[in-house]
Amino acid sequence: MSLLVRSLTLEAAGVLSVELVDPAGAELPAWEPGAHLDLKLPGGLSRQYSLCGDPADRRRYRLGILREETGRGGSAYVHDTLRPGHTVEHAGPRNHFRLEPAPSYVFVAGGIGITPILPMLASATAAGAEWTLLYGGRSAASMAFVDELAAYDDRVTLWPQDTHGLLDLDGLLAEPRPDTLVYCCGPEPLLAAVEERTAGWPRGALHLERFSAPVVERDPSAENAAELVLADSGRTLLVPPDRSILDVLDEQGVPVLSDCRDGICGSCEVKVVEGEVDHRDYVLTDPEKEANTCMMVCVSRARSARLVLGL
C-alpha cells in the first residue's frame, strides 16, 4: 500500500517528523501506542519507524526519524530525498511494544526512543494513570518533541547529557514500585542499564523496545540440527546447526518477510504448530515465549528435534 508524504518537519537536530496520509484521503488502519510502520524504501530497504502521532486521528500517520550517519541508508534517504508529494510503500502498523494497563508507569526514553513513548503518555493520561518520564539526549538541541512534552509540566524531566551527565537511573529505579510498569526505548547501553536496575522489580514490570540487538557470544558446536516441517505444504526441511531457520527458508524459496535478522523488528514472525522453540528474539514477552505459539525465525531455533511451522 502506498502512502503520500504530506509534510516533513525538523523537530530537532537530525530528527524529522514525517506525516503520511492516504493518497485518496481515506481513513488509515487503526493503531495503538507502541506500534510502528515498515517503510519500503528504494534499493530493497525496509525500515521500522515508530508511530508518534495521535491514534485517534485516522487520517494521518506521523513518524519520527533520526538520521543515522552509520546506518544502512534508510534514514539518509528519508532526510535527503523524500519530499512532500512523494509516495512510499509500507506494511503495518504492527505492535510488539504495547502499553499494558496499569495504575502507574515510569517511562524512560533515550534520543529518538521518545517516539513510541509520546502516544503512550497521552494514553496513560487519558486513562487517569500516574506516570513520570525521564527523557535523555546528547544535547538539548538533539531532543525532539520537547514543545509537546511541555504540556505535561513536572511529570517530564528533560536530561541533556552535555549539561546533566548520564541519566539518574539509580534515583529513578532503585526501589521497586508496586503496580508500576516501566517502559524504555533508546540505545542499547540505556536499555542494559535499565534492565540492570530493574532486576529486583516484579516479573513483567519492564517493557523494552530495542534499536539493535545485544552482542551475544554463542558456541556453534552447541547448536543442534532440527527437522522443519511446513504445515501448509507438508514439505520437510533440515536446519543444520550452522544455519538459521530463515536462511534455510530463503534458500528453499519459502517466502517470509524479514528485515533486521537480529530478532528485534518482529517482521519474520511465524506461527508454531508443533514443537518447542528456543526463543532468542527481543520482541516477544516472557508469557508470549512460554505460550510457544509463534517465533522469530531469524534468530530463534528449535529446542525439539522436530518443529512444525504454519507455512
XYZ file of C-alpha atoms in Angstrom:
311
model
C 0.000 0.000 0.000
C 1.275 3.472 -0.867
C 1.103 6.456 1.448
C 1.504 10.078 0.433
C 4.069 12.271 2.181
C 2.116 15.342 3.264
C 4.801 17.135 5.252
C 8.257 16.873 6.791
C 9.145 18.907 9.868
C 12.533 19.357 11.520
C 11.859 18.513 15.171
C 15.445 18.651 16.454
C 18.984 18.401 15.107
C 18.929 15.365 12.839
C 15.300 14.431 13.566
C 12.459 14.753 11.050
C 8.807 14.077 11.646
C 7.144 12.652 8.552
C 3.391 12.991 8.079
C 1.812 10.331 5.852
C -1.739 10.183 4.517
C -3.777 8.011 2.186
C -3.445 9.393 -1.375
C -7.249 9.272 -1.785
C -7.970 10.786 1.617
C -9.332 7.565 3.108
C -9.008 6.596 6.747
C -5.861 4.688 7.666
C -5.733 1.394 9.583
C -6.060 1.810 13.345
C -3.046 1.555 15.645
C -2.221 1.661 19.346
C 0.692 3.274 21.229
C 3.926 1.381 20.657
C 3.124 0.469 17.035
C 5.433 1.040 14.093
C 5.313 1.092 10.301
C 7.636 -0.761 7.955
C 8.627 1.689 5.223
C 9.643 0.055 1.938
C 12.416 2.229 0.539
C 14.431 2.120 -2.704
C 17.155 -0.489 -3.031
C 15.163 -3.137 -1.218
C 15.433 -1.358 2.112
C 12.724 -1.975 4.708
C 12.908 0.042 7.912
C 10.735 0.188 11.010
C 9.771 3.590 12.421
C 7.579 4.194 15.458
C 4.251 5.961 15.108
C 4.307 9.053 17.306
C 1.079 10.852 16.439
C -2.473 10.550 17.750
C -4.029 7.068 17.402
C -7.471 8.689 17.292
C -6.525 10.610 14.134
C -7.249 8.046 11.413
C -6.401 10.499 8.621
C -2.644 10.622 9.112
C 0.362 8.794 10.468
C 3.320 10.609 11.983
C 6.797 9.085 12.244
C 9.872 10.479 13.959
C 13.064 9.585 12.070
C 16.632 10.205 13.212
C 19.293 10.489 10.543
C 21.695 7.627 11.289
C 25.094 8.539 9.905
C 26.329 4.961 10.289
C 23.052 3.303 9.274
C 22.210 1.263 6.184
C 20.765 4.157 4.187
C 17.085 4.225 5.133
C 17.135 7.329 7.306
C 19.503 9.093 4.895
C 17.003 8.525 2.089
C 14.178 9.954 4.192
C 16.201 13.035 5.161
C 17.886 13.712 1.836
C 15.439 12.529 -0.822
C 11.894 12.034 0.474
C 9.781 15.150 -0.006
C 6.108 16.221 0.278
C 4.147 14.822 -2.640
C 6.237 11.654 -2.873
C 4.669 8.287 -2.149
C 6.170 5.471 -0.107
C 5.213 1.830 0.224
C 4.621 0.448 3.681
C 3.490 -2.528 5.739
C 1.745 -2.447 9.092
C 1.082 -0.981 11.545
C 2.486 -3.741 13.765
C 2.954 -3.608 17.510
C 5.331 -5.534 19.762
C 5.627 -2.748 22.356
C 2.052 -2.428 23.583
C 1.135 -0.258 26.541
C -0.360 -2.631 29.092
C -2.993 -1.264 31.518
C -1.547 -0.186 34.866
C -2.281 2.392 37.575
C 1.265 3.784 37.322
C 4.111 3.994 34.821
C 7.746 5.029 34.651
C 8.818 5.975 31.114
C 12.486 6.261 30.124
C 13.450 7.493 26.659
C 16.850 7.994 25.098
C 17.178 10.088 21.949
C 14.819 9.004 19.180
C 13.409 6.472 21.657
C 10.942 9.191 22.603
C 8.852 8.404 19.502
C 6.940 5.312 20.728
C 6.686 6.855 24.198
C 4.849 10.007 23.027
C 1.453 8.372 22.324
C 1.862 6.272 25.480
C 1.942 9.433 27.574
C -1.320 10.651 26.063
C -2.922 7.243 26.570
C -1.778 6.976 30.183
C -3.041 10.486 30.879
C -6.428 9.752 29.332
C -6.694 6.593 31.456
C -6.029 8.564 34.648
C -2.784 6.714 35.385
C 0.093 8.199 37.324
C 3.313 8.482 35.344
C 6.704 10.122 35.032
C 9.042 10.437 32.049
C 12.831 10.729 32.137
C 13.978 11.780 28.668
C 17.662 11.991 27.829
C 19.601 13.103 24.775
C 23.111 14.067 23.783
C 22.159 17.744 23.967
C 19.041 19.877 24.258
C 19.264 20.622 20.528
C 19.073 16.902 19.695
C 15.931 16.208 21.749
C 12.778 16.123 19.635
C 9.160 16.956 20.533
C 10.063 18.892 23.697
C 7.381 21.507 22.931
C 4.702 18.803 23.052
C 6.144 17.410 26.264
C 5.941 20.829 27.931
C 2.176 20.344 28.233
C 2.802 17.650 30.868
C 4.658 20.032 33.210
C 6.666 18.430 36.006
C 5.801 14.857 35.069
C 8.521 15.165 32.419
C 12.218 15.508 33.237
C 14.499 16.504 30.351
C 18.096 15.384 30.789
C 20.602 16.602 28.149
C 23.823 14.667 28.671
C 26.134 17.547 27.778
C 24.833 19.595 30.725
C 23.450 16.970 33.136
C 25.636 13.909 32.593
C 24.202 10.394 32.443
C 20.580 9.746 33.361
C 19.950 9.287 37.084
C 18.591 5.759 36.766
C 19.587 4.838 40.311
C 17.370 7.535 41.745
C 14.539 6.631 39.417
C 14.545 2.844 39.572
C 16.417 1.742 42.691
C 13.257 0.904 44.614
C 10.618 -1.354 43.008
C 7.194 0.244 42.929
C 4.007 -1.781 43.327
C 1.563 -1.776 40.402
C 4.039 0.176 38.247
C 5.238 -0.724 34.751
C 8.498 0.569 33.281
C 8.647 1.355 29.547
C 12.005 2.153 27.994
C 13.174 2.796 24.435
C 16.570 4.004 23.327
C 20.113 2.890 22.537
C 21.376 -0.441 23.832
C 23.559 0.942 26.684
C 20.491 2.662 28.137
C 18.374 -0.475 27.870
C 21.081 -2.562 29.525
C 21.357 -0.053 32.365
C 17.584 -0.037 32.894
C 17.482 -3.848 32.821
C 20.182 -3.972 35.491
C 18.388 -1.540 37.783
C 15.000 -3.235 37.449
C 16.314 -6.743 38.120
C 14.592 -6.683 41.514
C 11.266 -5.413 40.194
C 8.308 -7.800 39.779
C 8.456 -10.099 36.763
C 6.876 -8.448 33.751
C 7.280 -4.896 35.059
C 9.876 -3.932 32.444
C 9.000 -3.412 28.775
C 11.744 -2.580 26.265
C 11.982 -1.717 22.596
C 15.397 -2.108 21.020
C 17.069 -0.375 18.064
C 19.791 -3.010 17.891
C 20.399 -6.457 19.315
C 22.851 -7.026 22.167
C 26.025 -8.893 21.249
C 25.632 -12.499 22.417
C 28.502 -14.949 22.015
C 27.279 -18.468 21.205
C 29.238 -21.672 20.749
C 28.430 -23.024 17.262
C 29.302 -26.539 18.389
C 26.488 -26.379 20.944
C 23.800 -25.825 18.307
C 21.532 -28.667 17.183
C 20.159 -29.652 13.809
C 16.370 -29.882 13.529
C 13.703 -31.205 11.203
C 11.481 -28.388 9.971
C 8.003 -29.249 8.687
C 5.940 -26.702 6.724
C 2.332 -27.405 7.717
C 0.667 -25.808 4.674
C 2.660 -27.703 2.071
C 3.830 -30.737 4.003
C 7.433 -30.106 2.988
C 10.187 -31.212 5.338
C 13.473 -29.320 5.515
C 16.631 -29.848 7.527
C 18.029 -26.933 9.508
C 21.735 -27.647 10.109
C 23.483 -26.388 13.244
C 25.275 -23.613 11.382
C 22.238 -22.149 9.570
C 19.243 -20.171 10.795
C 15.687 -21.247 10.054
C 15.245 -18.077 7.999
C 18.349 -18.859 5.925
C 17.004 -22.329 5.113
C 13.554 -20.962 4.229
C 15.113 -18.330 1.963
C 17.299 -20.927 0.282
C 14.285 -23.162 -0.375
C 12.196 -20.336 -1.825
C 9.729 -20.153 1.067
C 8.593 -16.503 1.315
C 8.935 -14.970 4.792
C 9.107 -11.258 5.495
C 12.327 -10.229 7.213
C 14.442 -7.174 7.840
C 16.750 -6.932 10.826
C 17.757 -10.613 11.107
C 18.687 -9.813 14.714
C 15.394 -10.610 16.443
C 14.379 -7.031 17.180
C 11.890 -5.983 14.480
C 9.293 -8.779 14.553
C 8.845 -8.880 10.775
C 9.693 -12.596 10.467
C 7.125 -13.829 12.998
C 5.798 -17.285 12.064
C 3.100 -19.438 13.686
C 4.322 -22.508 15.599
C 2.043 -25.527 15.127
C 4.077 -28.149 16.966
C 7.423 -28.445 18.715
C 9.396 -26.486 21.282
C 11.169 -23.246 20.419
C 14.413 -21.860 21.783
C 13.326 -18.210 21.730
C 16.231 -15.826 21.196
C 14.412 -12.716 19.985
C 13.936 -9.400 21.798
C 10.355 -8.860 20.645
C 8.143 -11.419 22.388
C 7.350 -11.054 26.077
C 8.148 -13.857 28.505
C 4.487 -15.010 28.590
C 4.391 -14.999 24.767
C 7.539 -17.099 24.637
C 6.119 -19.514 27.185
C 2.927 -19.837 25.112
C 5.127 -21.132 22.245
C 2.574 -20.207 19.569
C 4.895 -18.130 17.372
C 8.582 -17.477 16.800
C 11.015 -15.148 15.052
C 12.731 -17.414 12.551
C 15.734 -15.136 12.009
C 17.354 -15.931 15.376
C 15.227 -18.431 17.312
C 15.832 -22.127 16.868
C 14.159 -25.461 17.565
C 14.666 -26.832 21.041
C 12.923 -30.044 19.998
C 14.180 -32.332 17.237
C 11.129 -31.516 15.086
C 9.382 -28.212 14.556
C 6.156 -27.659 12.599
C 5.526 -24.118 11.356
C 2.429 -22.540 9.856
C 3.988 -22.039 6.434
